[in-house]
Amino acid sequence: MSMYDAINDECGVFGVYSDKVSKLANTVYYGLYALQHRGQESCGIVVNDGGVFGYHKGFGLVNEVFNPENLAKLPKGKIAVGHVRYSTTGALTAANTQPIVVRHVKGPMAIAHNGNLVNELELRRNYELKGAIFHSTNDTEIISYAVTESRLESGSIQEAVEKAMYKIKGAYSLIIMSAQKLICVRDPNGFRPLCLGVLPDGGYVAASESCALDSIGAEFLRDVIPGEIVIIDKNGINSITTHCNRKTSLCIFEYVYIARPDSVIEGSGVHAARIRAGRFLAKEHQVDADIVIGVPDSGLEAALGYSLESGIPYGVGFVRNRYVGRTFIQPGQDMREDSVKIKLNPISDVIKGKRVIMIDDSIVRGTTCGRTVKLLKEAGAKEVHVRISSPPFISPCFFGVDIDSKDRLIACKKTVEEIAVSINADSLGYLSAENVVKIAPNAKCGFCTGCFTGKYPIEVPKKMPKDKFESKITQY
Amino acid sequence: MSMYDAINDECGVFGVYSDKVSKLANTVYYGLYALQHRGQESCGIVVNDGGVFGYHKGFGLVNEVFNPENLAKLPKGKIAVGHVRYSTTGALTAANTQPIVVRHVKGPMAIAHNGNLVNELELRRNYELKGAIFHSTNDTEIISYAVTESRLESGSIQEAVEKAMYKIKGAYSLIIMSAQKLICVRDPNGFRPLCLGVLPDGGYVAASESCALDSIGAEFLRDVIPGEIVIIDKNGINSITTHCNRKTSLCIFEYVYIARPDSVIEGSGVHAARIRAGRFLAKEHQVDADIVIGVPDSGLEAALGYSLESGIPYGVGFVRNRYVGRTFIQPGQDMREDSVKIKLNPISDVIKGKRVIMIDDSIVRGTTCGRTVKLLKEAGAKEVHVRISSPPFISPCFFGVDIDSKDRLIACKKTVEEIAVSINADSLGYLSAENVVKIAPNAKCGFCTGCFTGKYPIEVPKKMPKDKFESKITQY
Amino acid sequence: MSMYDAINDECGVFGVYSDKVSKLANTVYYGLYALQHRGQESCGIVVNDGGVFGYHKGFGLVNEVFNPENLAKLPKGKIAVGHVRYSTTGALTAANTQPIVVRHVKGPMAIAHNGNLVNELELRRNYELKGAIFHSTNDTEIISYAVTESRLESGSIQEAVEKAMYKIKGAYSLIIMSAQKLICVRDPNGFRPLCLGVLPDGGYVAASESCALDSIGAEFLRDVIPGEIVIIDKNGINSITTHCNRKTSLCIFEYVYIARPDSVIEGSGVHAARIRAGRFLAKEHQVDADIVIGVPDSGLEAALGYSLESGIPYGVGFVRNRYVGRTFIQPGQDMREDSVKIKLNPISDVIKGKRVIMIDDSIVRGTTCGRTVKLLKEAGAKEVHVRISSPPFISPCFFGVDIDSKDRLIACKKTVEEIAVSINADSLGYLSAENVVKIAPNAKCGFCTGCFTGKYPIEVPKKMPKDKFESKITQY
Amino acid sequence: MSMYDAINDECGVFGVYSDKVSKLANTVYYGLYALQHRGQESCGIVVNDGGVFGYHKGFGLVNEVFNPENLAKLPKGKIAVGHVRYSTTGALTAANTQPIVVRHVKGPMAIAHNGNLVNELELRRNYELKGAIFHSTNDTEIISYAVTESRLESGSIQEAVEKAMYKIKGAYSLIIMSAQKLICVRDPNGFRPLCLGVLPDGGYVAASESCALDSIGAEFLRDVIPGEIVIIDKNGINSITTHCNRKTSLCIFEYVYIARPDSVIEGSGVHAARIRAGRFLAKEHQVDADIVIGVPDSGLEAALGYSLESGIPYGVGFVRNRYVGRTFIQPGQDMREDSVKIKLNPISDVIKGKRVIMIDDSIVRGTTCGRTVKLLKEAGAKEVHVRISSPPFISPCFFGVDIDSKDRLIACKKTVEEIAVSINADSLGYLSAENVVKIAPNAKCGFCTGCFTGKYPIEVPKKMPKDKFESKITQY
């Protein structure tokens, strides 16, 4: 699957508490940079300077939104939090950028959220009936109300967060900054990753993925436990454990596609998981061929795994134009057909006359995959055998990944054989649902495979709430 | 007083209801353009297309924030509301731009507000203790909560607005847009102007000043009555009168400086009021001189009035650089002294060897006035007699005008004679508080002269709430 | 005539030589600011730091193109030159911005030019046949070739400039910067103004108008004499006089409209000239009326002159929206008719029931004037008598002012009476060609009245060269 | 070598002639997109609509400079030319962007150039002494003068180009657009690539690399022959061959690093050349190890070749942050050390406890390579053996590649053993100069290896002319 295709990642969160670092905003900047793959639509940084919050947010990549001037303007401080976002709920409006920064009964509070609530509609209605007003369509604003409501009857922010956790349901990895504290929370199922690190000169960091710790030279400490509330303040790092003994269900697609290969989640490396996915795929769907290639960038590692397992040589089949970015425009309609070629060009030398195994991580609608196969055939491939390093998508994700709607998922409408025909592949094989959960064998948790099986670890709403709100208020 | 000096205007509001106009956003754009003098910091337009709201807001002048592209993107619709803003409460952050657009219990709602509440702090605390969260430091958000709270126990938006009027205290000219209606409200004192107009092809308009009606070709209908709620919807225009028989107190400084000369407020023309102010000034502070000049642009009309009354010839004493704008930068420090000259250059031919009467509308700190006198003397004026077309500022405004703090107001620290010495004027005369209220004799209302007298028509807080919030959260 | 109407000013030039000023770029910035009315399309500053030139140019107003960052980046130095431009020849492309900065046989050279050559086409062809290439359609590039060609056979830059003056024909006020010198040149006719000033701490300044000297605190020294070459370098200020005893012909329209009122050109003040124009107009075209008003901003002073001469009271008839700028957009077509009203709104109080004399400086196509008369009549004027403080335009300008083409000039097609009818004026009177040359009685020079009389002081081409080039190369 | 390191590519050129394509600007846009790797600093497109040229140029990547609005504004036409640029001569000023668009004796002309002249200084002086003026420091402007000079005595543009080829010396792949024709020229040595393609619906394309033909769906026709002038006009495609039987010398570094892997140059595929370089390297510098990894992106293919030849397994050792772009900023100094880690993070799983062979394409100063080795050792590598797929840089390039100056090239100052120590590698091996010329065995030409050997195929100047001009005129 190409990086600009139909599956959108979700969000990345980052927080830091340190009185040693001279400019915390820069630390967050680097951290968000490393998490950029989790959200390219908007980003923001909030710095807490002794209870006074300064922030900057905007639309675009981290290095578009931030520059030396606005970073310099942000206050120095001891606590900071940042966010990169792709919208899973909530339209593309400024009110929906994160971290959300509000004043509540106890002063300022900032919240960065990765995930998606399943009882968003009930909660929203409940707060509306109590007089709440909403500026955004973002469920993070609902979480703010839940924490604020609990705060009125709690002695501390952590107590309020704990109470709020019994109201909000779904996937949430949260970093909350209050006047004094940095609070890191992971939902009881642990749908999304969240980990902790230690800065070389002292202080703590929290981030969606360990690659963000590496990028700032922090040492990995541990994952936040599902259901845990970690409190970082002048007393150091403390923890409240809630929802104990609950079955956990980390999103398996984090290993397949979302996370960066250099991250380690719940003790299992992402790169190794993808190599392993390729190996399983080779065992499940053998075929006689001359070369194994991956669709850049996300299919390359599974291709290497397939090659290692099958003994069929690994090759570089495509050149990806590394300048095709978020802002790539297609000025004319007459060349739409060739848009795949602008991003991806096959290397004829490698392909010509060969029986090719092409590995990708997933198929959504089938259109892109079909075009990619076509490119290989035009470049002279004798046969193209498509292998997908995850099972077919047959159901939506309610926990923070924006998979296309069911009626556009090709696997909801066609059998594997029919898909093979429609993408013009000589054969097609998906990794089985049995094996996909084995790609991260060291992970100390269970997995959610809802999008592949339709079986979800917690109750889900009848339909996605996204569409309901999107159309009511739009910012241009 | 120069346009870029220490007194900041406040806000301008504009609303329209019409099913005849093809593109309402354009109508609002023109209306805000005519109200630009009431706020140059930020502006916004919200259009209601059958209950679906689309909006665009930003920092800058109307023709900087809006362009043909973003106007075209805004939906067509039957109701729209706009706002130009200079911050009186609330720092310069995106969350503080208006109109504020929120979802409440009954769907979307947009509010544009000109004025300032005096019980902002109590209300904010009250809502916080009920679980409210605030995104802005803007008192418009408080008004949203007040209306939303009342809406829960009201059968209609107008009923909710009426109830909310008994909670909020201070100055407010509001235009509220709900899914179905455009609601125009003026506080019981009528501190800020608000008037209604009829569009040539049908439909109604509401605006802070009548000049905005002229700009779109609408016919002036009437002023909104202090305490009145005007409801415009598919049933036409209807009205609820509240707080009857209350003494009204329109801000007299609207006539002196804030409003545009071509506006008519409460039946009295602003241009004529300024001519009249000059005439009164001539009667109060006669002096033998060769020429009367005004400080551009706001002193020109009073100068003409002074000339007409005194018989001393009117002349053009200064050229104002018409390109000096909001964004004028002064790159170096070594030329700071000359910055007045960049904006204002005296015409030697006119001034040289003359005894000059120089008219301005007000003196805040005295620095600018002193520099202006110096320019005239350097240009050869034999004498410079300064006449100010309003009384000395001795007290803050709590009703929406950002007059400098008391310890920087020169009239709080010095007598008129001392001020004359400090600005190096040969004589100085202010319009008296007795006469300033006579400059708009046709106005069907009383006046607030709090900033000139320290006597306010309603109870005011001990100190301005602005500073309290500004420092807590800042957006960069 | 409104500032955004059909006559475009031309260009403004500014140069400075000083080793006392810490940051010359700032000095030029302020100077260009004061000359902004001479060209709003593009501007540029070049600084010479010991033979190394640094420059910044761009499209827009001075305070849009320059900011503290790019001013700070420009080198310090002892010589600098700047330019504001409205295109008289040459399309709106980056290559046409000025000062033009080139390398020629003797190193770097920058040229800022106000004026227009009449033998541009011959010269361009001549150089092309010698192998020249042109990046722009700007005649300044032709001047560069002329100076460069002469430089090959001259001992100094001033000698080269003198030789070049015998090749180039037409209007040119030039400021040329070489590695060592600042050279100021005015064409033998003195079509365009150019004056010299002394800086308070030492050093010299040259500028199109004296208002730019005022803006930086420089003292006026003298006008550059038509045909003179002024050389400013480490030896101070020196001069070469050429083309002696030639009849001079300063553009009279500089006094009527182009120059700023606070400037003094050739010893005659511009403000006084406009007052005088109004007085002549009153003598030539008396009429019984109640009030005299000017069309802002350029008609205001002639209106005052008319009032002083006629004894009819002066009044303020219009409010001009001071935020209508270069970038004013009109989003919709349905309001085009009202666009005059957005810029200019009549004050009913002043106009209603009155016989009004409305003064403007010129009529080009008649459309704007017609709309302005209409505004007054709609505001209740009983009669509107239009008086124009210059003669009718009947011929193009070949010397740097972009007057509309002949077939669009209303005075080429209609008699004064017919124009009066078409603009719906009760009477119309123009200042006579006899009197327009008397408005600046102290000027030590003759005048060009070509646009009013069709008689030009030097031979002019059959047609304007502008159109020929504009269509060949365009930058988007 | 990382993409943001010290060796800068040079330029890419693209031209098209077709009366079938509806919007040629879009075709050029796509073509430049595919050539983006050859220059990221500025770009431009010129379209010829019946002799009228319209262009847009700017600083930044193709998708930053162009957008649907400015592409739509460019005229339709039958001929167009485009350019992407990294400055090899000439500072970063607007005057240096390409294609250069000028008017010469025969009308408009646009030139796009990839390469560098060796007799630039002599030519520049020669033209200056004939009266030329230079707007840029770009040698493309010199080529314009050479063609223009020859055009005066030639019957056609192609004849003028042929004559000019006897004046200009060095590396040049040119696309010249006149009013009627598209002219493609390659210098007699053929230093830089240039190839021709046919559009599916008719018409011809010329481009620096064949990948640009693929991107627009054009079919590869042939390379332009060194010394050839290809004329494309209404008569189709014609050719003039000059400088026959001259020894050719294509830059071998095009295969090693500059060109895109999917391009085929002179009949030899670039990807295959890099695989081959890795194989040669394995033969020359064998070592016992556990894994072969490449430094992304340019070292990956040679790593695969090394693995194939040596039998040591290929692995993915690094994750490159794909969002690190041209505009990556480093806000603080305190993290400078870690900047490599932000771009490149090693995957511990793969590296830990392993003996690693790390392949890169070149070493310039050694700093980046040293940091990369350090990353691997910190990630747990037991040994790191560095292998470089080209010989050491010991001499500058005079033909269009911006290799660092000699005193900063580590191979000029240290032996291979000393370099190994300074980068902390356990061993270091470079591809030999003998073998580097064998990596493209199908190429129908000779090679330039000047940067590796100091032996150049034509006479070169004593020093690089770049520095001489850069400091004289700078645009900010």
Coordinates of N, CA and C in Angstrom, one line a residue, chain C residues 51-56 73-75 93 95 100-105 108 124-125 128-137 141 144-145 148 152 469 471-476, chain D residues 51-56 73-75 93 95 100-105 108 124-125 128-137 141 144-145 148 152 469 471-476:
Chain C
G51 N 31.6 47.7 -3.0 CA 31.6 47.1 -4.4 C 30.8 45.8 -4.5
V52 N 30.4 45.3 -3.3 CA 29.6 44.1 -3.3 C 28.1 44.5 -3.2
F53 N 27.3 44.2 -4.1 CA 25.9 44.6 -4.1 C 25.0 43.6 -3.5
G54 N 24.1 44.0 -2.6 CA 23.0 43.1 -2.1 C 21.7 43.7 -2.4
Y55 N 20.7 43.0 -2.8 CA 19.4 43.6 -3.1 C 18.3 42.7 -2.8
H56 N 17.1 43.4 -2.6 CA 15.9 42.7 -2.5 C 14.8 43.5 -3.2
K73 N 18.9 41.4 6.5 CA 19.8 40.6 5.7 C 20.6 41.4 4.7
L74 N 20.1 42.5 4.3 CA 20.8 43.4 3.3 C 22.0 43.9 4.0
P75 N 23.1 43.9 3.2 CA 24.4 44.3 3.8 C 24.4 45.8 4.3
T93 N 6.3 41.7 -14.6 CA 7.1 40.5 -14.4 C 8.3 40.9 -13.5
A95 N 11.3 40.4 -13.9 CA 12.5 41.0 -14.6 C 12.3 42.5 -14.8
I100 N 17.2 48.0 -11.5 CA 17.8 46.9 -12.3 C 19.3 46.8 -11.8
V101 N 19.7 45.5 -11.6 CA 21.1 45.3 -11.1 C 21.8 44.4 -12.1
V102 N 22.9 44.9 -12.6 CA 23.6 44.1 -13.6 C 25.1 44.2 -13.4
R103 N 25.8 43.3 -14.0 CA 27.3 43.4 -14.1 C 27.6 43.9 -15.5
H104 N 28.4 44.9 -15.6 CA 28.9 45.3 -17.0 C 30.4 45.3 -16.9
V105 N 31.0 45.8 -17.9 CA 32.4 45.7 -18.1 C 33.2 46.2 -16.9
P108 N 29.7 45.7 -11.0 CA 28.3 45.8 -10.8 C 27.7 47.3 -11.0
R124 N 16.5 49.8 -28.8 CA 16.4 48.3 -28.6 C 16.9 47.6 -29.8
R125 N 16.4 48.0 -31.0 CA 16.8 47.3 -32.2 C 18.3 47.5 -32.5
E128 N 20.1 45.1 -30.2 CA 19.9 43.7 -30.6 C 20.8 43.4 -31.8
L129 N 20.9 44.3 -32.7 CA 21.8 44.1 -33.9 C 23.2 44.0 -33.5
K130 N 23.6 44.4 -32.3 CA 24.9 44.3 -31.8 C 25.1 43.0 -31.0
G131 N 24.0 42.3 -30.8 CA 24.1 41.0 -30.1 C 23.5 41.1 -28.6
A132 N 22.9 42.2 -28.3 CA 22.3 42.3 -27.0 C 21.2 41.4 -26.8
I133 N 21.0 40.9 -25.5 CA 19.8 40.2 -25.1 C 19.1 41.0 -24.0
F134 N 17.8 40.9 -24.1 CA 17.0 41.6 -23.1 C 16.2 40.7 -22.2
H135 N 16.3 40.9 -20.9 CA 15.5 40.1 -20.0 C 14.2 40.7 -19.7
S136 N 14.1 42.0 -19.9 CA 12.9 42.7 -19.5 C 12.3 43.5 -20.7
T137 N 11.2 44.1 -20.5 CA 10.6 45.0 -21.5 C 10.7 46.5 -21.1
E141 N 16.6 48.8 -19.0 CA 17.6 47.9 -19.5 C 18.3 48.5 -20.7
S144 N 20.8 50.8 -19.5 CA 22.0 50.1 -19.0 C 22.9 49.8 -20.2
Y145 N 22.3 49.4 -21.3 CA 23.2 49.1 -22.5 C 23.8 50.4 -23.0
T148 N 26.6 51.2 -20.6 CA 27.7 50.2 -20.7 C 28.5 50.4 -22.0
L152 N 32.7 51.6 -22.3 CA 33.9 51.0 -22.9 C 34.8 52.0 -23.5
F469 N 5.5 45.2 -26.8 CA 6.3 44.2 -26.0 C 5.5 43.4 -25.0
S471 N 3.0 41.7 -25.0 CA 2.4 40.4 -25.3 C 3.5 39.3 -25.6
K472 N 4.7 39.7 -25.7 CA 5.7 38.7 -26.2 C 6.2 37.7 -25.1
I473 N 6.5 38.2 -24.0 CA 6.9 37.4 -22.9 C 6.2 37.8 -21.6
T474 N 5.5 36.9 -21.0 CA 4.8 37.2 -19.7 C 5.2 36.3 -18.6
Q475 N 5.5 36.8 -17.5 CA 5.8 35.9 -16.3 C 4.5 35.8 -15.5
Y476 N 4.2 34.6 -15.1 CA 3.0 34.4 -14.3 C 3.4 34.0 -12.8
Chain D
G51 N 4.8 31.9 -30.6 CA 5.8 32.9 -30.6 C 5.7 33.8 -29.3
V52 N 4.6 33.7 -28.6 CA 4.4 34.4 -27.4 C 4.8 33.5 -26.2
F53 N 5.7 33.9 -25.4 CA 6.2 33.1 -24.3 C 5.6 33.5 -23.0
G54 N 5.1 32.5 -22.3 CA 4.6 32.7 -20.9 C 5.4 31.8 -20.0
Y55 N 5.9 32.3 -18.8 CA 6.7 31.5 -17.9 C 6.4 31.7 -16.5
H56 N 6.7 30.7 -15.7 CA 6.7 30.9 -14.2 C 7.9 30.2 -13.7
K73 N -2.7 29.4 -15.4 CA -2.5 30.7 -16.0 C -1.5 30.6 -17.2
L74 N -0.6 29.6 -17.2 CA 0.4 29.5 -18.3 C -0.4 29.2 -19.6
P75 N 0.0 29.8 -20.7 CA -0.7 29.7 -21.9 C -0.7 28.2 -22.4
T93 N 19.9 33.4 -6.6 CA 19.1 34.7 -6.8 C 18.1 34.4 -7.9
A95 N 17.5 35.9 -10.5 CA 18.1 36.0 -11.9 C 18.8 34.7 -12.3
I100 N 16.3 30.4 -18.6 CA 16.5 31.8 -18.9 C 15.6 32.1 -20.1
V101 N 14.9 33.3 -20.0 CA 14.0 33.7 -21.0 C 14.4 35.1 -21.5
V102 N 14.8 35.3 -22.7 CA 15.3 36.6 -23.2 C 14.7 36.9 -24.5
R103 N 14.8 38.2 -24.9 CA 14.6 38.6 -26.2 C 15.9 38.8 -26.9
H104 N 16.1 38.3 -28.1 CA 17.3 38.6 -28.8 C 16.9 39.1 -30.2
V105 N 17.9 39.2 -31.0 CA 17.6 39.9 -32.3 C 16.5 39.2 -33.1
P108 N 11.8 36.1 -29.1 CA 12.1 35.5 -27.8 C 12.8 34.2 -27.9
R124 N 32.8 35.5 -20.8 CA 32.1 36.6 -20.1 C 32.9 37.9 -20.3
R125 N 34.2 37.9 -20.2 CA 35.0 39.0 -20.4 C 34.9 39.5 -21.9
E128 N 31.6 41.2 -22.3 CA 31.6 42.5 -21.6 C 32.3 43.5 -22.4
L129 N 33.4 43.1 -23.0 CA 34.2 44.1 -23.8 C 33.4 44.5 -25.1
K130 N 32.4 43.8 -25.4 CA 31.5 44.1 -26.5 C 30.3 44.9 -26.1
G131 N 30.2 45.1 -24.8 CA 29.1 45.9 -24.3 C 27.9 45.1 -23.6
A132 N 28.2 43.8 -23.4 CA 27.2 43.0 -22.8 C 26.9 43.4 -21.3
I133 N 25.7 43.2 -20.9 CA 25.4 43.3 -19.5 C 24.9 42.0 -19.0
F134 N 25.2 41.6 -17.7 CA 24.8 40.3 -17.2 C 23.9 40.5 -16.0
H135 N 22.8 39.8 -16.0 CA 21.8 39.9 -14.9 C 22.1 38.8 -13.9
S136 N 22.8 37.8 -14.4 CA 23.0 36.6 -13.5 C 24.5 36.2 -13.5
T137 N 24.8 35.2 -12.6 CA 26.1 34.7 -12.6 C 26.1 33.3 -13.2
E141 N 23.5 32.4 -19.2 CA 23.4 33.7 -19.8 C 24.5 33.9 -20.9
S144 N 23.5 32.2 -23.9 CA 22.6 33.1 -24.7 C 23.3 34.1 -25.5
Y145 N 24.3 34.7 -25.0 CA 25.1 35.7 -25.8 C 25.8 35.0 -26.9
T148 N 23.2 34.3 -29.5 CA 22.7 35.5 -30.1 C 23.7 36.2 -31.1
L152 N 23.3 36.5 -35.5 CA 23.3 37.7 -36.3 C 23.9 37.4 -37.7
F469 N 32.3 35.0 -8.6 CA 31.1 35.8 -8.9 C 30.1 35.9 -7.7
S471 N 30.1 36.5 -4.8 CA 30.1 37.5 -3.8 C 29.8 38.9 -4.3
K472 N 29.7 39.1 -5.6 CA 29.6 40.4 -6.1 C 28.2 41.0 -6.0
I473 N 27.2 40.2 -6.4 CA 25.8 40.6 -6.3 C 25.0 39.5 -5.7
T474 N 24.3 39.8 -4.7 CA 23.4 38.8 -4.0 C 22.0 39.3 -3.8
Q475 N 21.1 38.5 -4.1 CA 19.7 38.9 -3.9 C 19.2 38.2 -2.6
Y476 N 18.5 39.0 -1.8 CA 18.0 38.5 -0.5 C 16.5 38.4 -0.6

